[in-house]
Every structure is written in C-alpha cells, then in structure tokens.
Coordinates of C-alpha atoms in Angstrom, one line a residue:
Chain A
M1087 CA 37.8 -1.3 -24.1
K1088 CA 36.6 -3.5 -26.4
I1089 CA 35.1 -7.1 -25.6
V1090 CA 33.7 -9.8 -27.1
V1091 CA 31.3 -12.5 -25.5
C1092 CA 30.9 -16.1 -26.6
V1093 CA 28.0 -17.3 -26.8
K1094 CA 26.1 -21.0 -27.1
Q1095 CA 22.9 -21.5 -27.7
I1096 CA 22.0 -24.7 -25.9
P1097 CA 18.9 -26.8 -26.3
L1098 CA 15.6 -25.9 -24.4
S1099 CA 16.1 -29.1 -22.1
N1100 CA 18.6 -31.1 -20.8
T1101 CA 16.1 -34.0 -21.5
V1102 CA 17.1 -36.9 -24.6
K1103 CA 15.3 -39.1 -26.3
I1104 CA 17.2 -41.4 -28.2
D1105 CA 15.3 -42.3 -31.4
P1106 CA 14.6 -45.7 -31.3
Q1107 CA 15.4 -46.1 -35.2
T1108 CA 18.3 -43.8 -36.2
H1109 CA 20.4 -43.8 -32.4
N1110 CA 20.3 -40.4 -33.1
M1111 CA 19.6 -37.3 -30.7
V1112 CA 15.5 -36.3 -31.5
R1113 CA 16.6 -32.3 -31.3
D1114 CA 13.5 -30.1 -30.6
D1115 CA 13.0 -28.3 -33.5
E1116 CA 12.1 -25.9 -30.9
E1117 CA 14.7 -22.8 -30.8
G1118 CA 17.4 -23.4 -28.2
R1119 CA 18.6 -21.3 -25.4
M1120 CA 21.6 -18.8 -24.4
N1121 CA 23.5 -21.0 -22.1
P1122 CA 22.7 -20.0 -19.0
F1123 CA 26.6 -19.1 -16.9
D1124 CA 26.5 -17.2 -21.1
R1125 CA 23.9 -14.7 -19.6
N1126 CA 26.7 -13.6 -16.5
A1127 CA 29.1 -13.4 -19.5
V1128 CA 27.4 -10.5 -21.3
E1129 CA 26.3 -9.5 -17.9
E1130 CA 29.5 -8.5 -16.9
A1131 CA 30.4 -7.3 -20.3
L1132 CA 27.3 -5.0 -19.7
H1133 CA 28.7 -3.8 -16.7
L1134 CA 31.8 -2.4 -18.3
K1135 CA 30.6 -1.0 -20.6
E1136 CA 28.0 0.6 -18.8
T1137 CA 32.0 2.6 -15.9
H1138 CA 33.9 2.2 -19.5
G1139 CA 33.0 2.8 -22.1
A1140 CA 33.7 -0.1 -23.9
E1141 CA 32.4 -2.1 -26.9
V1142 CA 30.4 -5.2 -27.2
I1143 CA 30.3 -8.3 -29.7
A1144 CA 28.7 -11.2 -29.3
M1145 CA 29.8 -13.7 -31.0
S1146 CA 28.3 -17.0 -31.6
M1147 CA 29.5 -20.7 -34.1
G1148 CA 26.7 -22.7 -35.2
P1149 CA 23.9 -23.1 -37.8
P1150 CA 21.7 -20.3 -39.1
I1151 CA 19.1 -20.7 -35.0
F1152 CA 21.5 -19.8 -32.9
T1153 CA 20.8 -16.5 -34.6
S1154 CA 18.5 -16.0 -32.0
T1155 CA 20.0 -16.8 -29.8
L1156 CA 22.7 -13.3 -30.6
R1157 CA 19.4 -11.3 -31.2
E1158 CA 18.8 -11.7 -27.5
A1159 CA 22.2 -10.7 -26.7
L1160 CA 22.1 -7.9 -27.8
S1161 CA 18.3 -6.6 -26.6
M1162 CA 20.2 -7.3 -23.5
G1163 CA 22.5 -4.6 -24.9
C1164 CA 25.2 -5.8 -26.5
D1165 CA 26.8 -2.9 -29.4
D1166 CA 27.5 -5.8 -32.4
A1167 CA 26.6 -9.4 -33.2
V1168 CA 28.5 -12.0 -35.3
L1169 CA 27.5 -15.1 -35.7
L1170 CA 30.5 -17.9 -37.4
S1171 CA 28.1 -20.0 -39.7
S1172 CA 29.4 -22.4 -42.2
R1173 CA 28.7 -26.5 -43.4
A1174 CA 32.4 -26.5 -42.9
F1175 CA 32.4 -26.3 -39.2
G1176 CA 30.2 -27.8 -38.2
G1177 CA 30.6 -31.1 -36.5
A1178 CA 34.0 -29.1 -34.7
D1179 CA 34.5 -30.4 -31.1
T1180 CA 36.4 -28.2 -29.2
L1181 CA 40.1 -27.7 -29.7
A1182 CA 38.3 -26.7 -34.0
T1183 CA 35.9 -24.8 -32.5
G1184 CA 38.6 -22.4 -29.8
Y1185 CA 40.3 -22.8 -33.6
T1186 CA 37.9 -21.1 -35.3
L1187 CA 36.6 -18.7 -33.1
S1188 CA 40.2 -17.1 -32.7
Q1189 CA 40.5 -17.1 -35.6
A1190 CA 37.3 -15.0 -36.3
I1191 CA 38.3 -12.6 -32.9
K1192 CA 42.4 -11.8 -34.5
K1193 CA 39.3 -10.8 -37.2
I1194 CA 37.5 -8.7 -35.4
G1195 CA 40.8 -6.5 -33.9
N1196 CA 42.2 -5.1 -31.4
V1197 CA 40.5 -7.4 -28.6
D1198 CA 40.9 -6.5 -24.9
L1199 CA 38.8 -8.9 -23.4
I1200 CA 37.0 -11.4 -23.7
L1201 CA 34.9 -13.9 -22.3
F1202 CA 33.4 -17.3 -21.4
G1203 CA 30.4 -18.4 -19.1
R1204 CA 32.8 -21.6 -17.3
Q1205 CA 30.7 -24.9 -19.7
A1206 CA 27.5 -25.1 -21.4
V1207 CA 25.3 -26.6 -19.9
D1208 CA 25.8 -29.2 -22.5
A1209 CA 28.2 -30.8 -23.3
D1210 CA 29.9 -29.4 -20.4
T1211 CA 33.3 -29.7 -21.3
G1212 CA 34.4 -26.1 -20.9
Q1213 CA 38.0 -26.0 -22.5
V1214 CA 36.4 -23.2 -25.0
G1215 CA 37.9 -20.7 -23.4
P1216 CA 41.5 -21.6 -22.3
I1217 CA 41.3 -23.1 -25.7
V1218 CA 40.8 -19.6 -27.8
A1219 CA 43.4 -17.5 -25.2
E1220 CA 46.1 -20.5 -25.7
F1221 CA 45.9 -19.7 -30.2
L1222 CA 45.4 -16.0 -28.7
G1223 CA 48.1 -16.7 -26.8
I1224 CA 46.6 -14.3 -24.2
P1225 CA 46.4 -15.3 -20.1
Q1226 CA 43.6 -16.9 -18.8
V1227 CA 41.0 -17.0 -15.6
T1228 CA 38.8 -19.2 -15.8
F1229 CA 35.9 -19.4 -11.9
V1230 CA 35.9 -15.5 -11.8
S1231 CA 33.8 -14.1 -9.6
S1232 CA 34.7 -11.0 -9.4
M1233 CA 36.5 -9.1 -11.8
N1234 CA 38.1 -5.5 -11.2
V1235 CA 39.3 -3.7 -13.5
I1236 CA 43.1 -1.4 -12.3
N1237 CA 43.4 0.6 -15.2
E1238 CA 43.7 -0.1 -19.3
S1239 CA 46.4 -3.1 -19.0
E1240 CA 45.5 -3.9 -15.3
I1241 CA 43.1 -6.3 -13.5
E1242 CA 41.6 -8.0 -11.4
V1243 CA 39.8 -10.5 -10.0
T1244 CA 38.9 -13.4 -8.1
R1245 CA 38.8 -17.1 -9.7
F1246 CA 37.1 -19.9 -7.3
Y1247 CA 36.0 -22.9 -7.5
D1248 CA 35.3 -25.9 -4.3
D1249 CA 36.8 -24.4 -1.3
E1250 CA 39.5 -21.7 -2.8
E1251 CA 39.3 -18.4 -3.7
E1252 CA 42.0 -16.9 -5.3
I1253 CA 43.7 -13.4 -6.2
V1254 CA 45.3 -13.1 -9.2
E1255 CA 46.1 -9.8 -11.1
T1256 CA 46.7 -10.2 -14.5
T1257 CA 46.5 -8.1 -17.4
F1258 CA 44.6 -7.6 -20.9
P1259 CA 43.6 -8.8 -23.6
L1260 CA 42.4 -11.9 -21.6
V1261 CA 40.5 -14.0 -21.8
A1262 CA 37.9 -14.7 -19.2
T1263 CA 35.3 -17.9 -18.3
V1264 CA 32.4 -16.6 -15.9
R1265 CA 30.4 -17.9 -12.5
S1266 CA 27.0 -17.8 -11.7
E1267 CA 28.4 -16.3 -8.9
L1268 CA 29.5 -13.5 -10.5
N1269 CA 26.9 -10.9 -11.3
T1270 CA 23.1 -11.4 -12.1
P1271 CA 22.0 -10.5 -15.5
R1272 CA 19.2 -8.6 -16.9
Y1273 CA 16.6 -9.2 -18.8
T1274 CA 15.4 -7.7 -22.0
T1275 CA 13.5 -4.6 -22.0
P1276 CA 10.9 -4.2 -24.7
L1277 CA 13.0 -1.1 -26.0
G1278 CA 16.2 -2.9 -25.8
I1279 CA 14.5 -5.9 -27.8
R1280 CA 13.0 -3.5 -30.7
R1281 CA 16.8 -2.2 -30.9
A1282 CA 18.2 -5.4 -31.2
F1283 CA 15.7 -6.3 -34.6
R1284 CA 17.5 -3.1 -36.4
K1285 CA 20.7 -4.4 -35.7
E1286 CA 22.2 -6.9 -38.6
I1287 CA 24.1 -9.3 -37.0
S1288 CA 26.9 -10.6 -39.0
V1289 CA 27.3 -13.7 -40.8
Y1290 CA 30.9 -15.5 -41.5
N1291 CA 32.1 -18.0 -43.0
E1292 CA 35.5 -19.5 -43.5
T1293 CA 36.5 -17.4 -46.7
D1294 CA 35.2 -14.7 -44.0
I1295 CA 37.8 -15.8 -41.2
K1296 CA 41.4 -16.4 -42.3
C1297 CA 41.1 -20.2 -41.9
D1298 CA 43.2 -23.6 -42.2
P1299 CA 41.3 -26.1 -43.3
S1300 CA 42.5 -28.2 -42.0
R1301 CA 41.8 -26.8 -38.4
I1302 CA 38.8 -26.1 -38.6
G1303 CA 35.2 -28.4 -38.7
M1304 CA 35.4 -32.5 -39.0
R1305 CA 39.1 -32.3 -40.5
G1306 CA 39.5 -29.8 -37.8
S1307 CA 38.8 -32.1 -34.8
P1308 CA 41.3 -34.5 -33.6
T1309 CA 38.6 -36.4 -31.3
V1310 CA 35.2 -38.4 -32.6
V1311 CA 32.4 -39.1 -30.8
T1312 CA 31.9 -43.3 -31.3
D1313 CA 28.2 -43.9 -29.5
T1314 CA 26.1 -41.7 -28.3
F1315 CA 23.9 -43.6 -24.9
I1316 CA 21.4 -43.6 -22.6
P1317 CA 22.8 -44.6 -19.5
K1318 CA 20.3 -47.0 -17.3
K1319 CA 18.3 -44.9 -15.2
A1320 CA 20.1 -46.3 -12.0
G1321 CA 17.1 -46.8 -10.3
R1322 CA 16.7 -48.4 -6.5
N1323 CA 13.5 -49.9 -5.2
M1324 CA 12.6 -47.7 -2.7
H1325 CA 11.8 -49.2 0.6
Q1326 CA 8.0 -46.9 2.0
L1327 CA 8.7 -46.1 6.1
N1328 CA 6.4 -45.7 8.6
T1329 CA 3.9 -42.6 7.3
N1330 CA 3.8 -41.5 11.0
A1331 CA 7.6 -39.4 12.3
E1332 CA 8.1 -41.4 14.9
K1333 CA 7.7 -44.5 13.8
A1334 CA 9.2 -43.9 10.4
A1335 CA 12.6 -41.9 12.3
R1336 CA 13.3 -45.2 14.9
E1337 CA 12.6 -47.3 11.8
L1338 CA 14.7 -45.8 10.1
V1339 CA 17.9 -45.0 13.3
S1340 CA 17.0 -48.4 13.6
I1341 CA 18.3 -49.4 9.8
L1342 CA 21.0 -47.1 10.2
R1343 CA 22.5 -48.6 12.9
D1344 CA 22.2 -52.8 11.1
R1345 CA 24.0 -50.6 8.0
K1346 CA 26.5 -48.8 10.6
L1347 CA 26.2 -46.4 9.2
L1348 CA 24.6 -44.7 12.7
Chain B
M260 CA 52.3 -35.3 -32.2
N261 CA 50.6 -38.2 -33.9
R262 CA 49.8 -42.1 -32.8
E263 CA 53.6 -43.4 -34.2
N264 CA 55.7 -44.2 -31.6
A265 CA 54.0 -41.8 -28.6
T266 CA 54.1 -44.0 -25.5
G267 CA 53.3 -43.7 -21.5
I268 CA 50.3 -43.2 -20.2
W269 CA 51.0 -40.0 -18.2
V270 CA 49.2 -38.4 -14.8
F271 CA 49.6 -35.3 -14.2
A272 CA 50.5 -35.2 -9.7
E273 CA 48.1 -31.7 -9.1
T274 CA 49.1 -30.2 -6.1
R275 CA 47.1 -28.8 -3.3
D276 CA 48.2 -27.5 0.4
D277 CA 51.7 -28.8 -0.5
K278 CA 50.0 -32.8 -0.6
L279 CA 49.6 -34.5 -3.7
E280 CA 45.7 -33.7 -4.7
S281 CA 43.1 -36.0 -4.2
T282 CA 42.4 -37.1 -7.4
V283 CA 45.9 -37.9 -8.0
P284 CA 45.7 -41.3 -6.2
E285 CA 42.1 -42.3 -8.7
L286 CA 44.0 -41.4 -11.3
L287 CA 46.8 -43.2 -11.1
A288 CA 44.5 -46.2 -10.2
V289 CA 42.4 -45.5 -13.6
S290 CA 46.1 -45.5 -14.6
R291 CA 47.1 -49.0 -13.5
D292 CA 43.8 -50.5 -14.7
L293 CA 44.6 -49.3 -18.2
S294 CA 48.1 -50.0 -18.5
K295 CA 46.9 -54.0 -17.8
V296 CA 45.7 -53.1 -21.5
T297 CA 48.8 -51.9 -22.9
G298 CA 51.5 -52.8 -21.2
E299 CA 53.2 -49.0 -21.2
K300 CA 55.1 -47.5 -18.0
V301 CA 52.2 -45.0 -15.9
T302 CA 54.3 -41.6 -15.0
A303 CA 53.1 -39.3 -12.6
V304 CA 54.4 -35.9 -13.6
L305 CA 54.7 -33.6 -11.1
L306 CA 55.7 -29.2 -10.4
E307 CA 56.6 -28.5 -7.2
R308 CA 58.6 -25.6 -5.4
Q309 CA 62.2 -26.9 -4.1
D310 CA 61.1 -27.3 -0.5
L311 CA 58.2 -30.3 -1.7
D312 CA 59.0 -33.6 -2.4
L313 CA 55.6 -36.4 -3.0
A314 CA 57.7 -38.2 -5.4
P315 CA 57.9 -41.2 -3.0
A316 CA 53.9 -40.9 -2.4
L317 CA 53.6 -41.1 -6.6
I318 CA 55.2 -44.4 -6.4
E319 CA 54.1 -46.1 -3.4
Y320 CA 50.1 -45.1 -5.2
G321 CA 51.0 -46.6 -7.9
A322 CA 53.3 -45.0 -10.3
D323 CA 56.4 -46.4 -12.2
V324 CA 58.1 -42.8 -13.2
V325 CA 58.0 -39.5 -11.4
L326 CA 59.3 -36.6 -13.5
E327 CA 60.0 -34.2 -11.4
V328 CA 60.5 -30.5 -12.6
R329 CA 62.0 -29.0 -8.7
S330 CA 61.5 -24.5 -8.9
D331 CA 60.1 -21.9 -6.3
I332 CA 57.9 -20.6 -10.3
L333 CA 55.7 -23.0 -9.9
G334 CA 55.3 -22.6 -5.9
D335 CA 52.0 -21.1 -7.0
F336 CA 49.4 -22.1 -10.4
D337 CA 49.7 -20.2 -13.4
P338 CA 47.7 -22.7 -16.0
V339 CA 50.1 -20.8 -19.1
L340 CA 53.6 -20.8 -17.4
Y341 CA 52.2 -25.0 -16.3
K342 CA 51.1 -25.8 -20.3
D343 CA 55.2 -24.7 -20.6
A344 CA 56.7 -27.4 -18.3
L345 CA 54.2 -29.6 -19.6
A346 CA 54.7 -28.9 -23.3
Q347 CA 58.4 -29.4 -22.8
L348 CA 58.2 -32.8 -21.5
V349 CA 56.0 -33.7 -23.4
E350 CA 57.7 -32.5 -26.4
K351 CA 60.8 -34.2 -25.1
Y352 CA 59.0 -37.7 -24.1
N353 CA 55.6 -38.1 -26.3
P354 CA 53.2 -40.3 -24.1
N355 CA 50.4 -41.8 -25.6
I356 CA 47.1 -40.5 -22.7
F357 CA 46.8 -38.2 -20.4
L358 CA 45.3 -37.8 -17.3
F359 CA 43.9 -34.9 -15.4
G360 CA 41.0 -34.6 -12.5
A361 CA 38.5 -32.4 -13.3
T362 CA 39.2 -30.2 -11.0
H363 CA 39.7 -26.2 -11.8
K364 CA 43.2 -26.2 -12.1
G365 CA 42.8 -29.5 -14.2
R366 CA 40.9 -27.6 -16.7
A367 CA 42.5 -25.5 -16.9
L368 CA 45.9 -26.4 -17.1
A369 CA 44.4 -29.8 -20.2
P370 CA 42.7 -27.9 -22.5
R371 CA 45.4 -24.7 -23.0
L372 CA 48.5 -27.8 -22.8
Q373 CA 45.4 -28.7 -25.6
A374 CA 45.6 -26.7 -27.5
R375 CA 48.8 -26.1 -27.5
L376 CA 50.0 -29.8 -29.2
Q377 CA 47.0 -29.9 -30.7
T378 CA 45.7 -33.2 -29.9
G379 CA 42.4 -33.5 -28.4
L380 CA 40.9 -33.4 -25.1
T381 CA 37.6 -35.0 -23.2
A382 CA 36.6 -33.4 -20.4
D383 CA 35.1 -35.3 -16.8
C384 CA 35.7 -38.8 -17.5
L385 CA 33.7 -40.9 -15.6
E386 CA 34.8 -44.6 -17.7
L387 CA 38.4 -45.0 -19.2
V388 CA 39.2 -48.8 -21.8
I389 CA 41.3 -49.1 -23.2
D390 CA 39.7 -50.5 -26.8
D391 CA 40.2 -53.7 -29.5
T392 CA 42.9 -51.4 -31.7
G393 CA 44.6 -49.7 -28.2
L394 CA 43.1 -46.3 -28.4
L395 CA 42.0 -44.5 -25.2
V396 CA 37.7 -45.2 -25.3
Q397 CA 36.8 -42.1 -22.8
T398 CA 33.2 -41.8 -21.6
K399 CA 31.8 -38.9 -21.2
P400 CA 28.8 -37.5 -19.3
S401 CA 26.5 -34.3 -21.0
Y402 CA 23.1 -33.2 -21.2
G403 CA 23.2 -33.1 -17.3
D404 CA 24.8 -36.6 -17.2
N405 CA 21.3 -37.7 -19.1
L406 CA 23.7 -38.3 -22.2
M407 CA 26.4 -40.5 -22.3
C408 CA 29.1 -40.1 -25.4
T409 CA 31.7 -42.4 -25.5
I410 CA 34.6 -40.3 -28.1
T411 CA 37.8 -41.4 -29.4
C412 CA 41.4 -40.4 -30.3
P413 CA 42.4 -42.0 -33.2
E414 CA 45.3 -40.5 -34.2
A415 CA 46.4 -37.7 -32.5
R416 CA 48.8 -38.0 -29.4
P417 CA 49.0 -37.8 -26.3
Q418 CA 45.4 -38.7 -26.1
M419 CA 44.1 -36.4 -23.7
A420 CA 41.4 -36.4 -20.2
T421 CA 40.1 -34.7 -17.3
V422 CA 38.7 -37.6 -15.0
R423 CA 35.5 -36.4 -12.6
P424 CA 36.9 -36.7 -9.7
N425 CA 35.5 -39.0 -7.2
V426 CA 34.0 -41.4 -9.6
F427 CA 37.6 -44.1 -9.3
H428 CA 39.1 -45.5 -6.1
P429 CA 41.6 -45.4 -5.5
L430 CA 45.0 -48.1 -4.9
P431 CA 46.2 -48.5 -1.3
R432 CA 49.4 -47.4 -0.4
N433 CA 51.6 -49.5 -0.3
H434 CA 55.2 -48.7 0.8
E435 CA 56.9 -51.3 -0.9
N436 CA 55.8 -50.4 -4.7
A437 CA 59.3 -49.8 -6.4
G438 CA 60.0 -46.1 -8.7
T439 CA 61.7 -44.7 -10.8
V440 CA 61.9 -40.8 -9.9
V441 CA 63.5 -38.6 -13.1
S442 CA 64.4 -35.0 -12.1
E443 CA 64.4 -32.9 -15.2
E444 CA 65.6 -30.0 -15.6
L445 CA 63.4 -27.0 -17.7
S446 CA 64.0 -24.1 -18.9
L447 CA 61.1 -22.0 -17.6
E448 CA 60.9 -17.5 -17.4
P449 CA 58.2 -16.1 -14.9
N450 CA 55.1 -15.4 -16.1
E451 CA 55.0 -11.3 -16.1
N452 CA 51.9 -10.3 -16.5
Y453 CA 49.7 -12.8 -14.3
R454 CA 49.8 -12.4 -10.4
V455 CA 48.1 -14.4 -8.2
V456 CA 48.1 -11.9 -5.5
K457 CA 46.9 -14.5 -2.8
K458 CA 45.4 -17.9 -1.8
T459 CA 42.5 -18.3 0.5
R460 CA 40.0 -21.4 2.0
V461 CA 36.5 -20.2 2.3
P462 CA 35.9 -20.8 6.2
A463 CA 35.7 -23.9 7.8
Q464 CA 31.9 -24.8 8.4
V465 CA 32.5 -24.7 4.2
S466 CA 33.6 -26.7 3.6
S467 CA 33.6 -29.6 -0.1
I468 CA 31.2 -31.9 -0.1
G469 CA 32.7 -34.0 -2.0
N470 CA 34.4 -35.6 0.0
A471 CA 31.9 -35.9 3.1
D472 CA 30.9 -39.5 4.3
K473 CA 27.4 -38.4 4.7
I474 CA 25.4 -35.3 3.6
V475 CA 22.2 -34.3 4.6
S476 CA 20.8 -32.3 2.1
I477 CA 18.6 -29.8 1.7
G478 CA 15.5 -28.4 -0.8
R479 CA 12.9 -26.3 -1.3
G480 CA 10.2 -28.5 0.4
I481 CA 12.0 -27.5 3.6
G482 CA 10.3 -23.4 3.3
A483 CA 11.2 -21.0 6.1
R484 CA 14.8 -20.6 6.6
T485 CA 13.8 -20.8 10.2
N486 CA 13.0 -24.0 9.3
L487 CA 17.7 -24.9 8.5
T488 CA 17.7 -24.7 12.2
Q489 CA 17.1 -28.1 12.8
V490 CA 18.5 -29.5 9.7
Q491 CA 20.8 -28.7 11.0
L492 CA 20.9 -30.1 14.6
L493 CA 20.7 -33.1 12.4
A494 CA 23.6 -32.9 10.2
E495 CA 25.7 -32.2 13.3
R496 CA 24.1 -35.3 15.2
L497 CA 25.1 -37.9 12.5
H498 CA 27.5 -36.2 11.7
A499 CA 27.3 -35.0 8.6
G500 CA 27.6 -32.7 5.9
I501 CA 25.2 -30.0 4.8
G502 CA 24.6 -29.8 0.4
V503 CA 21.9 -27.9 -0.9
T504 CA 20.2 -28.2 -4.4
R505 CA 20.4 -25.3 -6.8
P506 CA 17.9 -23.3 -6.0
L507 CA 19.1 -22.5 -1.9
A508 CA 21.9 -21.7 -3.6
D509 CA 20.9 -18.9 -5.8
N510 CA 18.7 -17.5 -3.2
G511 CA 22.6 -17.0 -1.1
W512 CA 20.7 -19.3 2.2
F513 CA 24.3 -21.5 1.2
S514 CA 27.3 -21.4 -1.5
H515 CA 27.0 -22.6 -4.5
D516 CA 30.0 -25.0 -3.0
E517 CA 27.2 -26.8 -1.4
Q518 CA 25.4 -27.4 -4.3
I519 CA 25.1 -30.9 -5.4
G520 CA 24.3 -31.7 -8.7
Q521 CA 25.3 -31.2 -12.6
S522 CA 26.9 -27.5 -12.6
G523 CA 27.4 -28.1 -8.7
I524 CA 29.3 -30.5 -6.6
T525 CA 29.7 -34.5 -7.0
V526 CA 28.9 -36.6 -4.0
Q527 CA 29.5 -39.7 -2.6
P528 CA 28.6 -40.3 0.5
R529 CA 28.4 -43.7 2.5
L530 CA 24.4 -41.9 3.7
L531 CA 22.5 -39.8 2.4
L532 CA 19.5 -37.8 3.2
N533 CA 17.3 -36.1 1.3
L534 CA 14.9 -33.1 2.6
G535 CA 12.1 -30.9 0.5
I536 CA 14.0 -32.4 -2.3
S537 CA 12.0 -33.1 -5.7
G538 CA 15.0 -34.5 -7.3
A539 CA 15.5 -32.7 -10.6
V540 CA 17.3 -34.1 -13.3
Q541 CA 20.8 -32.0 -12.9
Y542 CA 20.1 -32.9 -9.4
K543 CA 19.8 -37.0 -9.3
A544 CA 23.6 -36.0 -11.4
G545 CA 24.7 -35.2 -8.0
M546 CA 23.7 -37.6 -5.8
K547 CA 24.0 -41.1 -8.0
N548 CA 27.2 -42.0 -6.8
S549 CA 25.9 -42.5 -2.8
G550 CA 25.7 -45.2 -0.5
V551 CA 22.5 -44.8 0.9
V552 CA 20.0 -42.8 0.4
V553 CA 16.8 -42.2 1.7
S554 CA 14.2 -39.0 0.9
V555 CA 12.1 -37.2 2.2
N556 CA 8.7 -34.9 0.5
R557 CA 5.9 -34.9 0.8
D558 CA 4.7 -35.5 -2.5
I559 CA 4.9 -39.3 -2.7
D560 CA 5.2 -39.1 -6.9
A561 CA 8.3 -36.4 -6.5
P562 CA 11.4 -38.8 -8.9
I563 CA 13.4 -38.6 -5.5
F564 CA 11.6 -41.7 -4.8
S565 CA 13.3 -43.3 -7.8
V566 CA 16.7 -43.2 -6.8
S567 CA 16.3 -43.7 -2.4
N568 CA 16.8 -46.5 -1.2
Y569 CA 14.3 -45.9 2.0
G570 CA 11.2 -43.4 1.9
Y571 CA 9.1 -41.2 3.6
V572 CA 6.1 -39.6 2.3
G573 CA 5.1 -37.2 4.8
D574 CA 6.7 -33.0 6.6
V575 CA 10.2 -33.2 5.5
N576 CA 9.7 -31.1 9.6
E577 CA 7.9 -33.6 11.6
F578 CA 10.2 -36.1 10.0
V579 CA 13.6 -33.9 10.8
Q580 CA 11.9 -33.0 14.6
A581 CA 11.3 -37.0 15.3
L582 CA 14.9 -38.5 13.8
L583 CA 17.0 -35.6 15.8
A584 CA 14.2 -36.8 19.2
E585 CA 16.1 -41.1 18.3
C586 CA 18.5 -39.7 17.2
S587 CA 19.0 -38.1 20.6
N588 CA 17.7 -41.9 22.7
L589 CA 20.5 -43.3 21.5
E590 CA 23.0 -41.3 22.6

C-alpha cells in the first residue's frame, strides 16, 4: 500500500498583524507549525504502515521553509518527504494548489490513499482534498472519524459532522480528509528525529512534475484576493454584576426577564 | 466556462432527512438580495428521490425557478454522483453564481464541482455582495476569524461560494410566491465504488447547538467533572442547550459537535451564558453573533469580558448554584 499524506505549514499563532504602511500581513520569520488536523492524517498513515506495511510519503507545497514541517513528518515516522516548491507555484489558490498536488501524486504513481487534514486552520477552506480527488478521478471521503481497511481494494470509513454519522464503503485509490477524533497523533522521538535528518527531502519544481503552466500558481488561480482587513473587534460594553453571587444572580434574572429571555 | 453569457444565481437545495436543509432558505434570501442588484433569476437546484417533492417549499422561500432532478439513485449523498449531476446542469445553463451551504455535504461537494468546472470557490463566506463591475465579492474569514479577506473570481464561471450557516436570515415562507418548476432528465449511473451503508443521528442528547436559542457554555474554569451536574440542571431550567470550549471536547467530557468555536460550531443564540471560559480567539470566533452574552470567570482580565454584555467576576460554581436557586424561585 502506498500512502501520500499532504501536510501544510501554518503560522505559529492565529494572531494577525497588518503593517500600517504596506497593508500586508506581518509574517513572523519564525518557522511555522504543522496544521493540527494534518497530524491526525500523518498518524493514520503511520498506523497503516504498522498494520499493513504501507509506504508513507509526506508531501507539501510551499516555500523552502516548509521543509521543517516535512522534517517533522519524517521524524514521526514517514518514509519519505516531497516538497513542491517553485516561484511558479506561488500565489496559488485552492484550484491551482489541488492541480499541482495531483500532478505530483501522478508522478509518484500507484498511490492507494491520499490523506489530508479536514481543513487548514489558517485558511479554513477544506477544499484541496476534494479538488485533488476530482483531478485524480477517484472517490473521496471527508470528515473521517474512523477508518477500517477491509482488504487491498476496499475500505470502510465513518464520516462524522454535526449530529450525523455515516458509514461508507468505498474502494482504493481514495482521498480521505480526517478529523481529530480519528486518532491521537504520536510525538516525535529523539531516534525518529535523528533518522529524519539523515533523509533527503525531494524538492520538485514545475519541470519535475508535468504541469500545464497555465494551471499553476497565480496564472492557474481563478480567484483573487482583493482586500484583507482585520475586522472591527466586536466589543461590547460589559456591565459587571454584583460581586456577591446571590445578589448577582438576582440581578441577572431580573435583567433577563426584562429582556424576555427568561 | 467563462464570463460571457453566464447568467443566473443558483442555490444548491441540499436536503436532509427528506426536508430542505436549514441553510437553503438562508441562501435563497442572500440570492434574492443579489438578484436585486443584477436582475438575474434565482434558481434552486434540487436533487431528490422520486417520492419527494420539495420544489414548492423552495418557491415559498424565494426561488424563481426550481431545476428538479428526481432519481432514486440520488437518495444517499454521494459527492461524485451529485457532482456529475450538477456539472451536467451547469454546462447546459451556464449560471453566473452558484451557492452552497457550508455544511458537510456542501464542503464535500462544492470543491469537487469547482475542480470539475475549473472555476473559483470561496469557502465559508460571511458576506456576499455585487460590486460596481457586477462581480460577486465574497468575504471570507481566516486565521481563526482574525483576518477577513474579500475575494472575487473575475473570469471563470460560475462564481462559487459556500456560505456559513446561521449567518444570513431566511425570508419568511410566502405561499403567494410564484415560480416555475423545470424537471430535468439526466443520464446518471449509480456509483459502483461508493456505498452509504448506514446513517445515524448521534443520540438525542447531543443535538446540534448551531440552532439553539439559548446556550450555556462551559470551559475549563468549571473545574472538576462533578461540577457539570449543576450546570446541566441549570441548562435544563433555562431551556438551554449546552456548548463547550475545545478543551472539554478534547478531554472526552463532551463531543466535538458540542464545541463552540472556529474549528467547531458557530452559534447565534439570543442568550449565551459562558461559565469558566477565558475567551480564546478561536472560541470568540464561534460565538460573536450571539444576542445577550453573560460571562462568568474568576479573572477580571479574562478576554471573554470584552465580548460580554454582563459579567460576574468570581467563583463559577458559586454563581451557578446561586443562579439555579434564583431560577427555582421563578417557577
């Protein structure tokens, strides 16, 4: 079984600062972190490596600094890592990103399972997994909370969202996007880290993977960000209730009755 | 498909339990606003089993036209099959805009269709307007709702968006509305390699708080698990649903579907009572559309107070006890 896990490096914190002069986001020069849901994806791949002898390749698209997240995936136990990096890939929206990843997956060849976290907690789109599935012409299951490989061609998964659970039987090759309920991601170990540093991360650009240049990067992105802004903080003027609990409770109940909330 | 001749505002009429999914009337309301600017018709696209007839409801909620595909193979949600059906319709009619609810089905289906049509899709929009050039401007949150982006899709068509539930208000159902129903016959093949084996609602006590009118929300400040009993009693007294912050879902006390926040549920209750919650950015993102917010925390500097209408600074459990006693006096 061959598995590709797509991981994204996101900023360390979600606090956003905009440079008052350039109106651009101030990005820390610090390295980022692996998107939390991608950790669950890596963990699932490693679990299948243990139970089914799968080969696990971590993949990411981004600038050279994204190697740090790939290095972490290797330290957790992935066999190989691939970074898709080139100026030509830059400025990609979800469509161009999905296209680039799917071309790389085609180049790797014979991939049975492609795993994603359910969404990246910076951009929050959750779109790239289904886009890759469409470009590869294979089934997809999103919001996966449990996975059970039946045999080399069939798998049963549970999808979970809001208050609905769905059990789906489908076939390999498959794209799955996973939720945090799926598993508990392992930590990296010192041995894992040492092993990871001896591995080479392959870096592919647009000539290494067969790409239609009009479908990658900004050229391949139908959408454009026209503006970014920090929303006005929805502040409220808080009225502080009495410091004595009983008096405060009485005060609150009276207020809520007046506002017809009780 | 590109911009020339693309016309029409489309809404995917998602169904759930044989009824219209609750975001559909919200999408129709937004579409009616957009159509006031562009003058285009609002079309609801309905994929349903033979024995259902949801088209009249769609017209009552604001659709000018309903494109209806009836087939028993559409009974269960299969993203590939639904995508094929919608792609056939899009290619036939060339719509300008296509909106979906950001539900699990919408979030699985819309990007698949986006890729098939090689167009743009913006997920989880909070605002949709038409600009001076006639383009749909999509406002989307990112970085845990700390940053807003406005996005357009200048050339490719349709301009697609998934819309966050519980943000837009539906129009009242109007039996006087007139509309046309068009039955579409499509060639659809059942999918051999995808089968929904079983669907279950997660048990009744865990119902979705996304639509709750009142919510009691619990954070780590509640302390020991035994303190939850009082809180649950209070919630019952107030006829409120229960929500939690992420740590109380991660530790297994509650499920992630009771979790309010950026990676959980967005709520818009008329009354929200926050107990022992500090007010992390990700939590605030999920609750900011609430009506009256009452927060309880022992720390006066807790960020939650900056987004509250009323606050009690002190021991959470003492306050819960006092409030429970006060509410019993009412009845």
